[in-house]
JSON list of C-alpha atoms in Angstrom, two decimals:
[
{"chain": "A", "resi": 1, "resn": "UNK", "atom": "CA", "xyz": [14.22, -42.75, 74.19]},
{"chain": "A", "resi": 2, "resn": "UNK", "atom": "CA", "xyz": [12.12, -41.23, 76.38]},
{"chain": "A", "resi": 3, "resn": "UNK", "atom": "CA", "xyz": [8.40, -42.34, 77.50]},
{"chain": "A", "resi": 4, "resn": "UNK", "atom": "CA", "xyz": [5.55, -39.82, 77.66]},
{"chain": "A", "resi": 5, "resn": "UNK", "atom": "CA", "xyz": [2.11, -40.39, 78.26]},
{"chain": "A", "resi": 6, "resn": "UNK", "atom": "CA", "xyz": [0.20, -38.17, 75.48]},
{"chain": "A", "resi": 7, "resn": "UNK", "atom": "CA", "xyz": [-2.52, -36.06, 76.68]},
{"chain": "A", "resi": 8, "resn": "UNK", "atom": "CA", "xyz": [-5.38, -34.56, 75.24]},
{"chain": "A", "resi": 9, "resn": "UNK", "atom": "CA", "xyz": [-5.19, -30.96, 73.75]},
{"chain": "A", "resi": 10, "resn": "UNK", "atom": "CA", "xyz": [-8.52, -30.19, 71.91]},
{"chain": "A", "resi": 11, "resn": "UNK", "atom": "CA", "xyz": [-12.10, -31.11, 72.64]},
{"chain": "A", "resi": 12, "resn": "UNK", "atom": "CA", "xyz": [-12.24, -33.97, 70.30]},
{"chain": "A", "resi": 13, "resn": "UNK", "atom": "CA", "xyz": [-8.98, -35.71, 71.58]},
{"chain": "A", "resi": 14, "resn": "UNK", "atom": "CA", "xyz": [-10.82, -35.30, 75.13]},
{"chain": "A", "resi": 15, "resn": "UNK", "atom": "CA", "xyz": [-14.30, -37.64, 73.59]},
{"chain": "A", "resi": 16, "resn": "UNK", "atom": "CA", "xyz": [-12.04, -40.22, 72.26]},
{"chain": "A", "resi": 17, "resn": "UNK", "atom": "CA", "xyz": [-9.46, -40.52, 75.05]},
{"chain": "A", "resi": 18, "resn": "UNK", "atom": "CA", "xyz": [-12.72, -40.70, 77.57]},
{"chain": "A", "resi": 19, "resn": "UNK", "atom": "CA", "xyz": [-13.90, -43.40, 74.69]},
{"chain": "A", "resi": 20, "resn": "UNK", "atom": "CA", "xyz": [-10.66, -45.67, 75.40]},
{"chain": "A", "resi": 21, "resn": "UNK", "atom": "CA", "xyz": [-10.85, -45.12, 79.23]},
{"chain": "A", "resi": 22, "resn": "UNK", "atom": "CA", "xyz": [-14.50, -46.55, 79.57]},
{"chain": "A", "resi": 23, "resn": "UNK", "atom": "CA", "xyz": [-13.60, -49.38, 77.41]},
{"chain": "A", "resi": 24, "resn": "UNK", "atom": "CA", "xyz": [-10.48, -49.65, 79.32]},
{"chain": "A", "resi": 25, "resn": "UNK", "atom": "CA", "xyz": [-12.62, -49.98, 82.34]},
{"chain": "A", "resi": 26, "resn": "UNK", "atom": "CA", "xyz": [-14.93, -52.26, 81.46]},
{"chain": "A", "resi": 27, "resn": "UNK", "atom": "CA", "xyz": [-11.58, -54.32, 79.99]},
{"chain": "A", "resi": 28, "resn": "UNK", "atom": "CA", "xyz": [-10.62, -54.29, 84.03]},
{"chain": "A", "resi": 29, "resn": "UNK", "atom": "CA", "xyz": [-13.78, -55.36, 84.69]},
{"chain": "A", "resi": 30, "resn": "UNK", "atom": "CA", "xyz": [-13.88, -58.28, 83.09]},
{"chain": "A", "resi": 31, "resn": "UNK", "atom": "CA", "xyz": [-10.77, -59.44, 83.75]},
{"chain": "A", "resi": 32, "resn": "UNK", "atom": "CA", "xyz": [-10.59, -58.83, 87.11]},
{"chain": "A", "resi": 33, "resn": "UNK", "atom": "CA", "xyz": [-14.11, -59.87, 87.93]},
{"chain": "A", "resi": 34, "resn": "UNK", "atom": "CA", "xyz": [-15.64, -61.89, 85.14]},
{"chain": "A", "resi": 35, "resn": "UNK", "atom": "CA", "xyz": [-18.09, -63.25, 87.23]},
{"chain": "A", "resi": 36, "resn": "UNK", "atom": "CA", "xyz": [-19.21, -60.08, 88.50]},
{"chain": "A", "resi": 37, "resn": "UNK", "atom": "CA", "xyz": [-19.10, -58.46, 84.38]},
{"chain": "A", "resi": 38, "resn": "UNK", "atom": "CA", "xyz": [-21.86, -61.89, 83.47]},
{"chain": "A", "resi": 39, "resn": "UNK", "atom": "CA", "xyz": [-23.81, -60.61, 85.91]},
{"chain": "A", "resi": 40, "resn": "UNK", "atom": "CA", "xyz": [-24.28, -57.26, 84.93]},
{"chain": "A", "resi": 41, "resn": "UNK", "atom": "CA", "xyz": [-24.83, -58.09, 80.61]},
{"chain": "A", "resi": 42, "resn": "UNK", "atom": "CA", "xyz": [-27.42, -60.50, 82.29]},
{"chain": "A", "resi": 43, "resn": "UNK", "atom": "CA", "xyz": [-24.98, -63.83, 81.48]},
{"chain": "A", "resi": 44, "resn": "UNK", "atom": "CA", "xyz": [-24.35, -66.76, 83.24]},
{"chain": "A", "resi": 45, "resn": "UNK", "atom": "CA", "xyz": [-21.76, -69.39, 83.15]},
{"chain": "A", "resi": 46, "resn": "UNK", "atom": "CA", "xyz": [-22.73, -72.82, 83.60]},
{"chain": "A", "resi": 47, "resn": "UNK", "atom": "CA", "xyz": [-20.85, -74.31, 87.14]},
{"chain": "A", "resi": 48, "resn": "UNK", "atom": "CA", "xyz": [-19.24, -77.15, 85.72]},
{"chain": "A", "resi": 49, "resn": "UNK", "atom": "CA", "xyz": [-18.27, -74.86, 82.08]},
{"chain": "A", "resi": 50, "resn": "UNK", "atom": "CA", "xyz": [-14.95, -73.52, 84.19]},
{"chain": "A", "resi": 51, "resn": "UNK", "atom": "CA", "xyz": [-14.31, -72.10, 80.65]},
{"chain": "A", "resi": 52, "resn": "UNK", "atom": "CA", "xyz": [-16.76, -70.21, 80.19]},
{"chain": "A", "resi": 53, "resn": "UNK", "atom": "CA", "xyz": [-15.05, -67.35, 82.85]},
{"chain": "A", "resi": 54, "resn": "UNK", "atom": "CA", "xyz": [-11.68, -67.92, 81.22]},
{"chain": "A", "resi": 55, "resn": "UNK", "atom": "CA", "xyz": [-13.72, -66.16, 78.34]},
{"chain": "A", "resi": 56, "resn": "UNK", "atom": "CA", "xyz": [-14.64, -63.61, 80.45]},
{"chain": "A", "resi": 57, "resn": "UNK", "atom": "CA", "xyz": [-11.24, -62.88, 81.35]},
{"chain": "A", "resi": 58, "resn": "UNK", "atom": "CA", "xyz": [-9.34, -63.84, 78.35]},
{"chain": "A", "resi": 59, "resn": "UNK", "atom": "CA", "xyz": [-10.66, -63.00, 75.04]},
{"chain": "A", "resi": 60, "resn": "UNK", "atom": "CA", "xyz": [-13.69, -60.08, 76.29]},
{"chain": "A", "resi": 61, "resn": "UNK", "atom": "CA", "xyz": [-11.26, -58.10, 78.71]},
{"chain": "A", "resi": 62, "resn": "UNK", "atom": "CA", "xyz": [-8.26, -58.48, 76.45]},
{"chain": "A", "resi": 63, "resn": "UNK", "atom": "CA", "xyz": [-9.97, -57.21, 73.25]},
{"chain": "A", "resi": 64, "resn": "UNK", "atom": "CA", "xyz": [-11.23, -54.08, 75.89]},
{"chain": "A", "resi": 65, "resn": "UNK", "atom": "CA", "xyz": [-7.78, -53.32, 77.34]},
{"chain": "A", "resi": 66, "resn": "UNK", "atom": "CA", "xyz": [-5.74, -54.04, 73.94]},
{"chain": "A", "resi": 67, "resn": "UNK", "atom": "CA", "xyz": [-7.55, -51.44, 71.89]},
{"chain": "A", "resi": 68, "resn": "UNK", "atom": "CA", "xyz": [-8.11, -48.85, 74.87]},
{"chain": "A", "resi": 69, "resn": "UNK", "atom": "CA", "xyz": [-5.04, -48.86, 75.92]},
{"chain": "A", "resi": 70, "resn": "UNK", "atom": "CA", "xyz": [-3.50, -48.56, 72.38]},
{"chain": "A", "resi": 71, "resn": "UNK", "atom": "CA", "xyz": [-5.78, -45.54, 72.23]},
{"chain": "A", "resi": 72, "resn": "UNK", "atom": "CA", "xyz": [-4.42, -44.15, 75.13]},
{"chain": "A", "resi": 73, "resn": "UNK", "atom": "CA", "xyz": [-1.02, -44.55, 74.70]},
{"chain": "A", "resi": 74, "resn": "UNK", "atom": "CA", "xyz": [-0.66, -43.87, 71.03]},
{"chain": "A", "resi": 75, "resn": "UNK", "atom": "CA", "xyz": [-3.45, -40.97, 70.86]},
{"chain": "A", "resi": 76, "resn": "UNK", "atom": "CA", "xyz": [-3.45, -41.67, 67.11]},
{"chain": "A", "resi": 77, "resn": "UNK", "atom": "CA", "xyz": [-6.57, -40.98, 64.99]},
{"chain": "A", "resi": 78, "resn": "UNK", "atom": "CA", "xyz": [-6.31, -44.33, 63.29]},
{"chain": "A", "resi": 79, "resn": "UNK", "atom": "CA", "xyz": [-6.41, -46.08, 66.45]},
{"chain": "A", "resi": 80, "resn": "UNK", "atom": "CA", "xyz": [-9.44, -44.07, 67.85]},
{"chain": "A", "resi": 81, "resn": "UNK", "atom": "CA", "xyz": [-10.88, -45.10, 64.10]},
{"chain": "A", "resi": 82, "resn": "UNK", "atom": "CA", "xyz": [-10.76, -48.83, 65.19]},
{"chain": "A", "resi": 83, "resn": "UNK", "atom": "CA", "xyz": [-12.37, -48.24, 68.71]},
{"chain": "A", "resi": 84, "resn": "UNK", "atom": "CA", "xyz": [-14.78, -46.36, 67.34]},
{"chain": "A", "resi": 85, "resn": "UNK", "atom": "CA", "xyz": [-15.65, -49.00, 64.55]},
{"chain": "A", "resi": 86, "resn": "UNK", "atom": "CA", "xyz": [-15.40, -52.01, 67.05]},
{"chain": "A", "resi": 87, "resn": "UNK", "atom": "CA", "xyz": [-17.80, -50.07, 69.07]},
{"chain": "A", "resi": 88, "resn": "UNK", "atom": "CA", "xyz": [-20.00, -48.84, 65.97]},
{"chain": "A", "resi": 89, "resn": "UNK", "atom": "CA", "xyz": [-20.22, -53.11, 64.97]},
{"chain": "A", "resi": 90, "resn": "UNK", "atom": "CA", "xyz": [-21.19, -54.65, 68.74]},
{"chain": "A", "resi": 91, "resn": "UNK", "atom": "CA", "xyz": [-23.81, -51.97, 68.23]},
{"chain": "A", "resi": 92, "resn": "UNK", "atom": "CA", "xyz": [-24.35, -53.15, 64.79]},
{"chain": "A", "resi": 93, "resn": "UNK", "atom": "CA", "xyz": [-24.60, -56.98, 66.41]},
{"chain": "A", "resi": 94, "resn": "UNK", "atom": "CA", "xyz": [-26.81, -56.04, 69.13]},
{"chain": "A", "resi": 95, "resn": "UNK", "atom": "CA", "xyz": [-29.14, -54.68, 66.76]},
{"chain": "A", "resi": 96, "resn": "UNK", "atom": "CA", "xyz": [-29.42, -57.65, 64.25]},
{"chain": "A", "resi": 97, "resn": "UNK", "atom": "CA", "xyz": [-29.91, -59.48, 67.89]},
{"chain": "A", "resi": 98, "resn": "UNK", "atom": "CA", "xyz": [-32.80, -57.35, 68.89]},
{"chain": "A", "resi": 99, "resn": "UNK", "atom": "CA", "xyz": [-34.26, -57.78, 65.44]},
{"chain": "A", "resi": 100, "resn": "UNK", "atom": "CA", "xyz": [-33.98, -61.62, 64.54]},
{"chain": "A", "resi": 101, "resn": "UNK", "atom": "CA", "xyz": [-33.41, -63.10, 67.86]},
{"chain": "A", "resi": 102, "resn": "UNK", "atom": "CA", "xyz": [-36.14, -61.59, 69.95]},
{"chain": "A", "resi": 103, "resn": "UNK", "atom": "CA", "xyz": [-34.01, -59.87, 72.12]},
{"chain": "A", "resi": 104, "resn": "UNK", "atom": "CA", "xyz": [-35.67, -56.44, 72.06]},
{"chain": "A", "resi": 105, "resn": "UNK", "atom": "CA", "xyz": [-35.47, -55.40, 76.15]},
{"chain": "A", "resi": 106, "resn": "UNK", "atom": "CA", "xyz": [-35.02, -52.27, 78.10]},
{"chain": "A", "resi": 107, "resn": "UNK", "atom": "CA", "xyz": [-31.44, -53.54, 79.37]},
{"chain": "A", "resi": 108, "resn": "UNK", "atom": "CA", "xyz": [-30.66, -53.69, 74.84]},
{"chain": "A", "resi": 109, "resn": "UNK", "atom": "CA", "xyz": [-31.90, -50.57, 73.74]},
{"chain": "A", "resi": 110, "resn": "UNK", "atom": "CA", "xyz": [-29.80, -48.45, 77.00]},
{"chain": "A", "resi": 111, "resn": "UNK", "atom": "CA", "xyz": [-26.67, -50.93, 75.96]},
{"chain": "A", "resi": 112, "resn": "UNK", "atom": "CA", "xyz": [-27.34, -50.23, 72.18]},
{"chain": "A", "resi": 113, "resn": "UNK", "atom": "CA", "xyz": [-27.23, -46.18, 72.72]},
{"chain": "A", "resi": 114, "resn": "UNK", "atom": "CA", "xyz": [-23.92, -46.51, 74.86]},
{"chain": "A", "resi": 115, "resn": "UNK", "atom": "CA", "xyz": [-22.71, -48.36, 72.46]},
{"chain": "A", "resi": 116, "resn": "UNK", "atom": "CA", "xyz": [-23.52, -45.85, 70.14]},
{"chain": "A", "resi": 117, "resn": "UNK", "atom": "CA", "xyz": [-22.12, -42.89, 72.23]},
{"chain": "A", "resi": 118, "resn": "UNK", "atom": "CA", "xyz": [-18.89, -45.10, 72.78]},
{"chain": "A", "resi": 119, "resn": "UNK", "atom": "CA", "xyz": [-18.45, -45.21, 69.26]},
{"chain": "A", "resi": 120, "resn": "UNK", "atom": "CA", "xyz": [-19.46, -41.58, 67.71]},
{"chain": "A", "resi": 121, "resn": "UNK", "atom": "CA", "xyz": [-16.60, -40.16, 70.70]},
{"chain": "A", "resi": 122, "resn": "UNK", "atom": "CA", "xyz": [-14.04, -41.63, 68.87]},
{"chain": "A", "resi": 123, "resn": "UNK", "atom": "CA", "xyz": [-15.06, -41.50, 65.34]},
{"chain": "A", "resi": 124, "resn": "UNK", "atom": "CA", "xyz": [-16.17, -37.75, 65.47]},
{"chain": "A", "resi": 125, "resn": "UNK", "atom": "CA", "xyz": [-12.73, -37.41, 66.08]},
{"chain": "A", "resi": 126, "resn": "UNK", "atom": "CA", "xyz": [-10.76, -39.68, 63.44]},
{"chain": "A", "resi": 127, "resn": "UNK", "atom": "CA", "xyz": [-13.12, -38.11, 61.02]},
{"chain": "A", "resi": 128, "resn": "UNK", "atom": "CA", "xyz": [-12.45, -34.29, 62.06]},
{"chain": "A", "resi": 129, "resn": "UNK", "atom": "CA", "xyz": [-15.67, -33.46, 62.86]},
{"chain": "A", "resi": 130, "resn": "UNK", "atom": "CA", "xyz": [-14.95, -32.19, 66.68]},
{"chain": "A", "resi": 131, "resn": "UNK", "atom": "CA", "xyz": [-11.49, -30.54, 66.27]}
]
């Protein structure tokens, strides 16, 4: 059985794959510099909460690189449908956040709309609306 690495043909397969790679990046990100990804949400691990990285690493980059690279590799519209819904609900989170938890800043509202753009990529495409 041969291996291929499916590539995008049409303009929508193009937003979603570009979807998957960003969250693939930011998967790499976080687990090779955890540290580095607290700093730039505006997080910080406590120094003696050694965990609190291994979170970092673990459970944030692996959710990133699990889905992104099943989007990449499979190129399936079902798995762009579950990127673009875990993208479409942290957006969905952040903005209950910014609502009830007083966390309305600058830094939320330019997360929130990436979110946003991060999710419509793949979901105009699992839905058919960018062929």
């Amino acid at each position: 059985m041969d291996f291929a690495l499916p590539w995008p043909t049409s303009q929508g397969e193009w937003l979603a794959w570009s979807s998957a790679v960003v969250t693939v990046l930011l998967g790499l990100v976080f687990f090779l510099a955890p540290g580095q990804a607290f700093r730039i949400l505006r997080l910080q691990a406590r120094p003696d909460k050694a965990a609190a990285i291994a979170e970092g690493r673990g459970r944030m980059s692996g959710f990133y690189l699990g889905v992104g690279l099943c989007c990449i590799l499979l190129a399936q519209p079902l798995v762009y449908m579950a990127l673009g819904f875990s993208w479409l609900f942290t957006a969905f989170g952040r903005l209950l956040s910014m609502m009830s938890d007083g966390a309305n800043t600058p830094f939320n509202w330019v997360s929130i709309v990436v979110e946003l753009v991060l999710a419509a990529l793949p979901l105009a495409f699992a839905f058919g609306f960018v062929p």
